[in-house]
PDB file of C-alpha atoms in Angstrom:
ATOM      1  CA  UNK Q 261      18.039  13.717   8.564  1.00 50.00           C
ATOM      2  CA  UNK Q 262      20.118  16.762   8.517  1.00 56.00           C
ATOM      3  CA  UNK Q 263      21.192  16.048   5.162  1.00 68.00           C
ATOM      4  CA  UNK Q 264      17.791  16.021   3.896  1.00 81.00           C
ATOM      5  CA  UNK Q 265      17.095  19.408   5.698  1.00 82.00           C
ATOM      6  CA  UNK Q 266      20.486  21.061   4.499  1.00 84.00           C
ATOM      7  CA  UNK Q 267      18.757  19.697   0.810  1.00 89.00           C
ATOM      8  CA  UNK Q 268      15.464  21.107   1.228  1.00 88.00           C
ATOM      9  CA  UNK Q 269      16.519  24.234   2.749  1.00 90.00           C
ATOM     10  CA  UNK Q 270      19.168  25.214  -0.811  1.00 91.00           C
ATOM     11  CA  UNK Q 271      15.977  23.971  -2.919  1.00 90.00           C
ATOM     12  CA  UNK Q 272      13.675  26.173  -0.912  1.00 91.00           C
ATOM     13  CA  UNK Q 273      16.077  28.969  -1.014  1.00 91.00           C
ATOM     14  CA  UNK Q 274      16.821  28.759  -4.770  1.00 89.00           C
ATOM     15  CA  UNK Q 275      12.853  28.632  -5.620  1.00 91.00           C
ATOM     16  CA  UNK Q 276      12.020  31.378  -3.491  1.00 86.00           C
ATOM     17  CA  UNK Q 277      14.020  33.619  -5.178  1.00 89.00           C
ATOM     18  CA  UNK Q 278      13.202  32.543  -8.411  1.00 89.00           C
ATOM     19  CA  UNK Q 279       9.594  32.367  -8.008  1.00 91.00           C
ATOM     20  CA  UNK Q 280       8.126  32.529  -3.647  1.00 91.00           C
ATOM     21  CA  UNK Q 281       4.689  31.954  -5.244  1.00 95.00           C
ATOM     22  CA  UNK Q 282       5.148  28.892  -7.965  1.00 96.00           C
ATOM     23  CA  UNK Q 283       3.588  25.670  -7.733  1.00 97.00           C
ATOM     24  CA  UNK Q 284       7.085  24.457  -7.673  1.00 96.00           C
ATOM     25  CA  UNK Q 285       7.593  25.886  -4.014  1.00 96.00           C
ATOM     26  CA  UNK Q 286       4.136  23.945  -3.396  1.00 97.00           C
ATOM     27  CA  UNK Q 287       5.424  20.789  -3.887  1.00 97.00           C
ATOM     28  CA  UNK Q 288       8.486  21.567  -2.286  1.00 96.00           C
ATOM     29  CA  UNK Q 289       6.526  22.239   0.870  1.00 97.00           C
ATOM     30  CA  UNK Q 290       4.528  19.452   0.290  1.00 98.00           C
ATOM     31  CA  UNK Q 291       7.347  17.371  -0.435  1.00 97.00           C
ATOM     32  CA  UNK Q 292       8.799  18.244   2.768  1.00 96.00           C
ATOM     33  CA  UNK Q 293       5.508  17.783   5.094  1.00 97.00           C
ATOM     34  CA  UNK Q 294       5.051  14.262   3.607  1.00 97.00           C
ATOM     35  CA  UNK Q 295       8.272  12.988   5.083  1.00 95.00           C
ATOM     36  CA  UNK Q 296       8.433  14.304   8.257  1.00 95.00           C
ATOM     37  CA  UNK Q 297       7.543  11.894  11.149  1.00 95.00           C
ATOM     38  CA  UNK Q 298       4.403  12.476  12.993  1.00 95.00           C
ATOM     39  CA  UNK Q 299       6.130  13.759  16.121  1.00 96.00           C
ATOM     40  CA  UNK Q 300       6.621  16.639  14.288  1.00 96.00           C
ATOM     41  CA  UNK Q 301       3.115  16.994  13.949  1.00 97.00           C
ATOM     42  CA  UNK Q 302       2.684  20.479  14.178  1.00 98.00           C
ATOM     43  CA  UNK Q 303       6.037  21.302  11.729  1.00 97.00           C
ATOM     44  CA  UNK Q 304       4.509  18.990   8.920  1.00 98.00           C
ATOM     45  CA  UNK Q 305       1.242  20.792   9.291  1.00 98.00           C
ATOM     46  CA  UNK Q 306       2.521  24.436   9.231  1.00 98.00           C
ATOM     47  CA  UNK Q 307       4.118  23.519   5.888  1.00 97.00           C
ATOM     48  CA  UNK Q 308       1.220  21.542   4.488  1.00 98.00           C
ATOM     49  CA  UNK Q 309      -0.826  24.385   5.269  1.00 98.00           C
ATOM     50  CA  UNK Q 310       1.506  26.806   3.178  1.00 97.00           C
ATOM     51  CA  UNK Q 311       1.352  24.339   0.474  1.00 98.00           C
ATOM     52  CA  UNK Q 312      -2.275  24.450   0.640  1.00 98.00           C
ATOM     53  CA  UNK Q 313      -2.192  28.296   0.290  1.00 98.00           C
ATOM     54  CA  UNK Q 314      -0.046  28.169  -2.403  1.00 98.00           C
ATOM     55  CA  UNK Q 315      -2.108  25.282  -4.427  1.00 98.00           C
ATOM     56  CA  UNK Q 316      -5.058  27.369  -3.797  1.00 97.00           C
ATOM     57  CA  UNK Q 317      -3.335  30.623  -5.135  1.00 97.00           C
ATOM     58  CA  UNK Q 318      -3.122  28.834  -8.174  1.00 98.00           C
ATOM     59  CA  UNK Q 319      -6.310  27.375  -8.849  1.00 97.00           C
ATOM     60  CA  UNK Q 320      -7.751  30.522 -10.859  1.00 97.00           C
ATOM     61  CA  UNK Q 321      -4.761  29.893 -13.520  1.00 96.00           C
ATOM     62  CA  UNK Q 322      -4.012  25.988 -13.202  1.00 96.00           C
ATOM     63  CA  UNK Q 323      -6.755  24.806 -11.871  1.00 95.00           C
ATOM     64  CA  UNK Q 324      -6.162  21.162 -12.759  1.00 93.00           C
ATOM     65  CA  UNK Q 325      -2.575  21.469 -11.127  1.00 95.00           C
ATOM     66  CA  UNK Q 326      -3.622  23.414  -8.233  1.00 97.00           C
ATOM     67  CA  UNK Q 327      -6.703  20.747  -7.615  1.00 96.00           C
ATOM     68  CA  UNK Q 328      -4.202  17.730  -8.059  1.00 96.00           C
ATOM     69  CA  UNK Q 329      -1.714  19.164  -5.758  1.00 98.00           C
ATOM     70  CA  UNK Q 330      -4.613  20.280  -2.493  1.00 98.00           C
ATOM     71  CA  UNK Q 331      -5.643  16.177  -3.106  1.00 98.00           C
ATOM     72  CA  UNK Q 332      -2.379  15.013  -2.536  1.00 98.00           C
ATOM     73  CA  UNK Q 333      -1.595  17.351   0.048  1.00 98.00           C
ATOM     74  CA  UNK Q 334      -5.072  16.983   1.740  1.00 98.00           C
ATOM     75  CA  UNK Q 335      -4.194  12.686   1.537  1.00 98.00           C
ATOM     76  CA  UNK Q 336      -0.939  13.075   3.077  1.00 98.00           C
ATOM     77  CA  UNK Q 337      -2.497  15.553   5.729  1.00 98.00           C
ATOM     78  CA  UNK Q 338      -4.643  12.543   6.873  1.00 98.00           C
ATOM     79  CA  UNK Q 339      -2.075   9.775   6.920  1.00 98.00           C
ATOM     80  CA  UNK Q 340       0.237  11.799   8.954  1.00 98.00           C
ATOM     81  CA  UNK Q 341      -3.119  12.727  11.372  1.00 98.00           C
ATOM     82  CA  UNK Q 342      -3.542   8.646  11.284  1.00 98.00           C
ATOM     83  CA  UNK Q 343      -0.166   7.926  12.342  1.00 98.00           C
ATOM     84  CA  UNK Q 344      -0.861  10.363  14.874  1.00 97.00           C
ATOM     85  CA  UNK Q 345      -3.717   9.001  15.505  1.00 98.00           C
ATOM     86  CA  UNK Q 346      -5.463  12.160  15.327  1.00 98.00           C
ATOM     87  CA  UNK Q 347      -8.776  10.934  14.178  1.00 98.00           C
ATOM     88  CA  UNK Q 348     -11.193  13.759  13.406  1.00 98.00           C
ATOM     89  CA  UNK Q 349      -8.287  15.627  11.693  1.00 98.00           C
ATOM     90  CA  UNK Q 350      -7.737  12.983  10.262  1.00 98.00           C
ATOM     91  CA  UNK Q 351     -11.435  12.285   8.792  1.00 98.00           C
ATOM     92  CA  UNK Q 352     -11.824  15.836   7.597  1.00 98.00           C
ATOM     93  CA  UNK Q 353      -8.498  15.526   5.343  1.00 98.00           C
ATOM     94  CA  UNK Q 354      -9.453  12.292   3.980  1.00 98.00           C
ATOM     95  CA  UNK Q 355     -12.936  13.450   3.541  1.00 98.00           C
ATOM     96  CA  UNK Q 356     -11.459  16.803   1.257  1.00 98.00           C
ATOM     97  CA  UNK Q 357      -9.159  14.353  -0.676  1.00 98.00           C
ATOM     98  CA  UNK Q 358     -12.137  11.991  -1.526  1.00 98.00           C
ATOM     99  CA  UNK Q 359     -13.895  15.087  -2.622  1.00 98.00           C
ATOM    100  CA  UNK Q 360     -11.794  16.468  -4.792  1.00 97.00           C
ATOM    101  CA  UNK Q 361     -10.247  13.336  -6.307  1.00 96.00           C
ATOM    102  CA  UNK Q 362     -14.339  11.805  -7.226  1.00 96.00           C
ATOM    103  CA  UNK Q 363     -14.136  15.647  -9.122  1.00 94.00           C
ATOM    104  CA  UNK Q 364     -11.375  15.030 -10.855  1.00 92.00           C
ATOM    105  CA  UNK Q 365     -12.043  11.329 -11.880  1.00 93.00           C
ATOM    106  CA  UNK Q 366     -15.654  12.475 -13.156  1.00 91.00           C
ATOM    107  CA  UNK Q 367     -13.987  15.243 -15.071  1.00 87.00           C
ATOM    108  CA  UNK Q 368     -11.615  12.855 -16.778  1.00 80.00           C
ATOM    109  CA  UNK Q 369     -13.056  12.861 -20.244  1.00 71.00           C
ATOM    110  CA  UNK Q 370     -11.476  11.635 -22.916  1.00 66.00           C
ATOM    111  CA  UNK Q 371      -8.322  10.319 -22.035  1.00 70.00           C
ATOM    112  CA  UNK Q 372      -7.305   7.358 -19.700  1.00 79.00           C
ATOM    113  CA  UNK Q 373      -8.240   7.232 -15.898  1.00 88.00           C
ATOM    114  CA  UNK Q 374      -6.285   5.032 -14.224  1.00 91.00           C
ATOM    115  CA  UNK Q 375      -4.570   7.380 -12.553  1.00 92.00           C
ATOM    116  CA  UNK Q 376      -7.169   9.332 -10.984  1.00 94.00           C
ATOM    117  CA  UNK Q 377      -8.946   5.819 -10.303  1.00 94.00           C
ATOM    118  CA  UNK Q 378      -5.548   4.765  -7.959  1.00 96.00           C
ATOM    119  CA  UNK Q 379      -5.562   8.333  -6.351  1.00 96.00           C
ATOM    120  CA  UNK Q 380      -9.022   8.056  -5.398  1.00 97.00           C
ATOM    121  CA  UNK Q 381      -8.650   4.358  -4.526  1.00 97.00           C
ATOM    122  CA  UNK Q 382      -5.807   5.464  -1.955  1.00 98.00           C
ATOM    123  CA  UNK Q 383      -7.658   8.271  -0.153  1.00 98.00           C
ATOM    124  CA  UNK Q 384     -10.669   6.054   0.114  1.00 98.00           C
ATOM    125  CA  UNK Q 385      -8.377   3.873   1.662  1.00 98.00           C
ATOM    126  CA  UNK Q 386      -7.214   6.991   4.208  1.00 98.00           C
ATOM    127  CA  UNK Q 387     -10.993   7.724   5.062  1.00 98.00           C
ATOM    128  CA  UNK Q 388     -11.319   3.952   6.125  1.00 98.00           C
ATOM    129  CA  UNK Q 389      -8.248   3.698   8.541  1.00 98.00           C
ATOM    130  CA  UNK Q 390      -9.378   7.177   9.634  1.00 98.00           C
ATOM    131  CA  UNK Q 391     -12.906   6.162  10.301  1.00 98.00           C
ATOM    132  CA  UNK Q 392     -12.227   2.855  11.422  1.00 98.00           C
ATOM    133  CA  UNK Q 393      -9.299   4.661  13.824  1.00 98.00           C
ATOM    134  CA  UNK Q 394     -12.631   6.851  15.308  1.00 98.00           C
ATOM    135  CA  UNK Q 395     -14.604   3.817  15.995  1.00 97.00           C
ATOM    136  CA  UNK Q 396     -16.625   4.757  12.902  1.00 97.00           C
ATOM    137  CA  UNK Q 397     -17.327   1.501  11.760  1.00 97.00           C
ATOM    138  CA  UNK Q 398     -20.204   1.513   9.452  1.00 95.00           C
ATOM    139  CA  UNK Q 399     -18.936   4.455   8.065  1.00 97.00           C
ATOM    140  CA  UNK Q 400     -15.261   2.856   7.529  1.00 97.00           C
ATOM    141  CA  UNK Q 401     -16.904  -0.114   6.011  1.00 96.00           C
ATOM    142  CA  UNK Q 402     -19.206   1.853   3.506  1.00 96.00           C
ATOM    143  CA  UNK Q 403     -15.748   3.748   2.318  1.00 97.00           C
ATOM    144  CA  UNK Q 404     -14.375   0.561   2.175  1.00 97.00           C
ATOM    145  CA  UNK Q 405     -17.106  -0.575  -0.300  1.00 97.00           C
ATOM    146  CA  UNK Q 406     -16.739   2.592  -2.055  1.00 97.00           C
ATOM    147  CA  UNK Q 407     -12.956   1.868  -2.760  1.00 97.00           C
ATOM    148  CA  UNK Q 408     -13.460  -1.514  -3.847  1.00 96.00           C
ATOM    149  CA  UNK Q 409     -15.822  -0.445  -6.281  1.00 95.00           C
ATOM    150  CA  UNK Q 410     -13.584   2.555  -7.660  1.00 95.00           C
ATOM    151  CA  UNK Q 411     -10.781   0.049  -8.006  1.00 95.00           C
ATOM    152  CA  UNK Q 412     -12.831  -2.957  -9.341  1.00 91.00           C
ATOM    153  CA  UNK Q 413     -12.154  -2.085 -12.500  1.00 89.00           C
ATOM    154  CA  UNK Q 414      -8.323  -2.822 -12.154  1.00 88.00           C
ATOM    155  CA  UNK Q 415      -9.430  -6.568 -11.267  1.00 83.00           C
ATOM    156  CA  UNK Q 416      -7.521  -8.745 -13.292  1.00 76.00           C
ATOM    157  CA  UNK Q 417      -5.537  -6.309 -15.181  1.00 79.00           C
ATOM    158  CA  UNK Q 418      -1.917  -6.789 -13.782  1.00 77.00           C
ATOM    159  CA  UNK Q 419      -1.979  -3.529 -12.027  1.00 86.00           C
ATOM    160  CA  UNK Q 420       0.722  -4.496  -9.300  1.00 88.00           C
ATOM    161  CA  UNK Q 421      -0.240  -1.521  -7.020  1.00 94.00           C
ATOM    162  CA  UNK Q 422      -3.790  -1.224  -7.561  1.00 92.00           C
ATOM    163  CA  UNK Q 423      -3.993  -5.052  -6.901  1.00 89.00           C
ATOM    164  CA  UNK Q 424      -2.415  -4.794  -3.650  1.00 92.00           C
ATOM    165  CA  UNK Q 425      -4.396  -1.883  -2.477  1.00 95.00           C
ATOM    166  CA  UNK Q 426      -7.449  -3.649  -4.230  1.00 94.00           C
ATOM    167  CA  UNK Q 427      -6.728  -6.622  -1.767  1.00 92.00           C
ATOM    168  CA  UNK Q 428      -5.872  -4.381   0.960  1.00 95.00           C
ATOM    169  CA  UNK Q 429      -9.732  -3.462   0.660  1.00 96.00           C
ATOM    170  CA  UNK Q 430     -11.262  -6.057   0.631  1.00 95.00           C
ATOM    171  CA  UNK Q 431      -9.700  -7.658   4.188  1.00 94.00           C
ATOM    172  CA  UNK Q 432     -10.452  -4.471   5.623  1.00 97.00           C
ATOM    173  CA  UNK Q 433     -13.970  -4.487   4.716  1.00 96.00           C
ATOM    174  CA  UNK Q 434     -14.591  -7.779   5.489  1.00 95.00           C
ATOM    175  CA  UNK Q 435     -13.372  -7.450   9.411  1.00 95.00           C
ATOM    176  CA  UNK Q 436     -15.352  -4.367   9.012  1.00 96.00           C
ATOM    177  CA  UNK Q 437     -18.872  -6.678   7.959  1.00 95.00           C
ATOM    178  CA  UNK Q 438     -17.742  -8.846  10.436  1.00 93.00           C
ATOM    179  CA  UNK Q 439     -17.422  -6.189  13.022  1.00 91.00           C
ATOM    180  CA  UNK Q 440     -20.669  -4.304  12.129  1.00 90.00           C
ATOM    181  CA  UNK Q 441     -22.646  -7.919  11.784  1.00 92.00           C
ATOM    182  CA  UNK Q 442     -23.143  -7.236   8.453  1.00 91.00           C
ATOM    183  CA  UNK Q 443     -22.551 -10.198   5.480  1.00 92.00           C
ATOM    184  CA  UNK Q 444     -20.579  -9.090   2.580  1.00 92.00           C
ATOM    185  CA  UNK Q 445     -21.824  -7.725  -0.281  1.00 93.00           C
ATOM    186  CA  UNK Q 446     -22.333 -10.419  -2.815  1.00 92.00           C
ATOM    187  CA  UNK Q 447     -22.808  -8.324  -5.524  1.00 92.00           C
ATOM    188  CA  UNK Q 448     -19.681  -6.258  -4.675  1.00 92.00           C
ATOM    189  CA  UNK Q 449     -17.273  -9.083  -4.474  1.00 91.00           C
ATOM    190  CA  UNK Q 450     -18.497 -11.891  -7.151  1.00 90.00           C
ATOM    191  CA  UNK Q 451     -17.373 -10.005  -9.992  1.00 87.00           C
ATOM    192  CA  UNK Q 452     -14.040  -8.795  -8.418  1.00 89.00           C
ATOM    193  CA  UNK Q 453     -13.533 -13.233  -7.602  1.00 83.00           C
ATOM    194  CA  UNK Q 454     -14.794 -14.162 -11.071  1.00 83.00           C
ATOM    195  CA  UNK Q 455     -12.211 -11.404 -13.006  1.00 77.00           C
ATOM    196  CA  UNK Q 456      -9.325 -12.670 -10.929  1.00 74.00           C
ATOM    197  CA  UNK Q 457      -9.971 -16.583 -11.637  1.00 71.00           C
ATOM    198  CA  UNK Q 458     -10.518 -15.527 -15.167  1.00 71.00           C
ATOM    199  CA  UNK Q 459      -7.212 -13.468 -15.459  1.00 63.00           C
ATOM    200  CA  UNK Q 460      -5.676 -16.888 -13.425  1.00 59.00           C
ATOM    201  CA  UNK Q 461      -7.274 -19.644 -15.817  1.00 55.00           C
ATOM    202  CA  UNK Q 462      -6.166 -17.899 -18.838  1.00 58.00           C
ATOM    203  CA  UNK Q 463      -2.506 -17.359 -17.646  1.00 54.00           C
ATOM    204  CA  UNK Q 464      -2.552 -21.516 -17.413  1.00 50.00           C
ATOM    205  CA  UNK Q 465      -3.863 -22.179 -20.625  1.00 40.00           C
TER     206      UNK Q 465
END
C-alpha cells in the first residue's frame, strides 16, 4: 500500500503543478478515493469530495466530462458508504448517480448507448444494495426492476458484463418479491427468458 501512495502522491504532485484545477487531477482524486478501504472512510470521502469540486468546476466548459466524472464519483461514493454500511449516505449517492446517468443515457442521441446503459445498470444496482442495506425493501425491489429493464436490452447479446450484472438483478429482485410478498413481474421477466433461450437455441443449431 505504500507503494501505491508513494505513486499517487509523484502523479498528484506532477499534475498539480502542471494544471491544480484539470479534470486530470479529478480523476486522480477519484482514482485514489475508489481504492481506499472503507476504514478509511472519512480519507476516501475528503478526496471524493475534492473530486467532486473539481468535476463541478468544469461543468460550464466540459460539461459532458464533468457530468460523467460526478456519476462515477457519486457511484463509487455509495459503494464505499455500502461497504461501510452507511446506508442513508449511501442512498443519497446512489440516488445522484442514477440521476445523472438516466440524463446522460436520454441525451445519448445519435451514437451507440451501451455504455451509458451499463453505467446506469451498475448504479441502479448501488441504489438496490443501498436500499435493501436500509431495510428499504419495496423501494430496493422497484430499483431492482428499474435495472433489469435498463439492461434488458443486453439480453442475449453476449455482453459478458452486462449479463452478469443482468443476472445479478434479477436474483436480487426476486428475494426482494419474495421478501415484500409480491410475485414477479411477468411482463418484466418473459421477454428477458425468451431472448436468452433464443440466443441458446440458435447457438445449437
Amino acid at each position: 500500500m505504500g507503494d501505491k501512495s508513494d505513486e499517487y502522491a509523484l502523479r498528484l504532485s506532477y499534475l498539480e503543478q502542471t494544471d491544480a484545477d484539470s479534470l486530470a487531477v479529478a480523476r486522480l482524486y477519484l482514482e485514489m478515493a475508489s481504492n481506499q478501504h472503507y476504514s478509511d472512510r472519512d480519507y476516501a470521502l475528503s478526496l471524493f469530495d475534492k473530486a467532486d469540486a473539481l468535476f463541478a468546476l468544469h461543468l460550464p466548459t466540459a460539461r459532458d466530462a464533468a457530468v460523467a466524472g460526478l456519476a462515477l464519483s457519486l457511484n463509487n461514493r455509495a459503494a464505499l458508504e455500502i461497504e461501510a454500511q452507511e446506508w442513508d449516505w449511501a442512498i443519497d449517492a446512489a440516488s445522484q448517480a442514477v440521476s445523472l446517468r438516466q440524463d446522460r443515457l436520454r441525451n445519448c442521441v445519435g451514437r451507440k448507448d451501451d455504455t451509458e446503459r451499463l453505467d446506469l445498470g451498475y448504479s441502479l444496482a448501488a441504489l438496490v444494495l443501498a436500499t435493501r442495506g436500509a431495510g428499504k425493501f419495496d423501494l430496493a425491489c422497484a430499483a431492482a426492476s428499474d435495472g433489469i429493464k435498463v439492461l434488458g436490452k443486453f439480453a442475449g447479446m453476449g455482453n459478458q458484463e452486462a449479463f452478469v450484472l443482468l443476472t445479478k438483478l434479477i436474483c436480487i429482485y426476486a428475494d426482494l418479491c419474495s421478501e415484500t410478498d409480491q410475485l414477479p413481474d411477468a411482463s418484466l421477466l418473459l421477454p428477458l427468458a425468451k431472448a436468452f433461450y433464443s440466443t441458446r437455441s440458435n447457438g445449437k443449431s
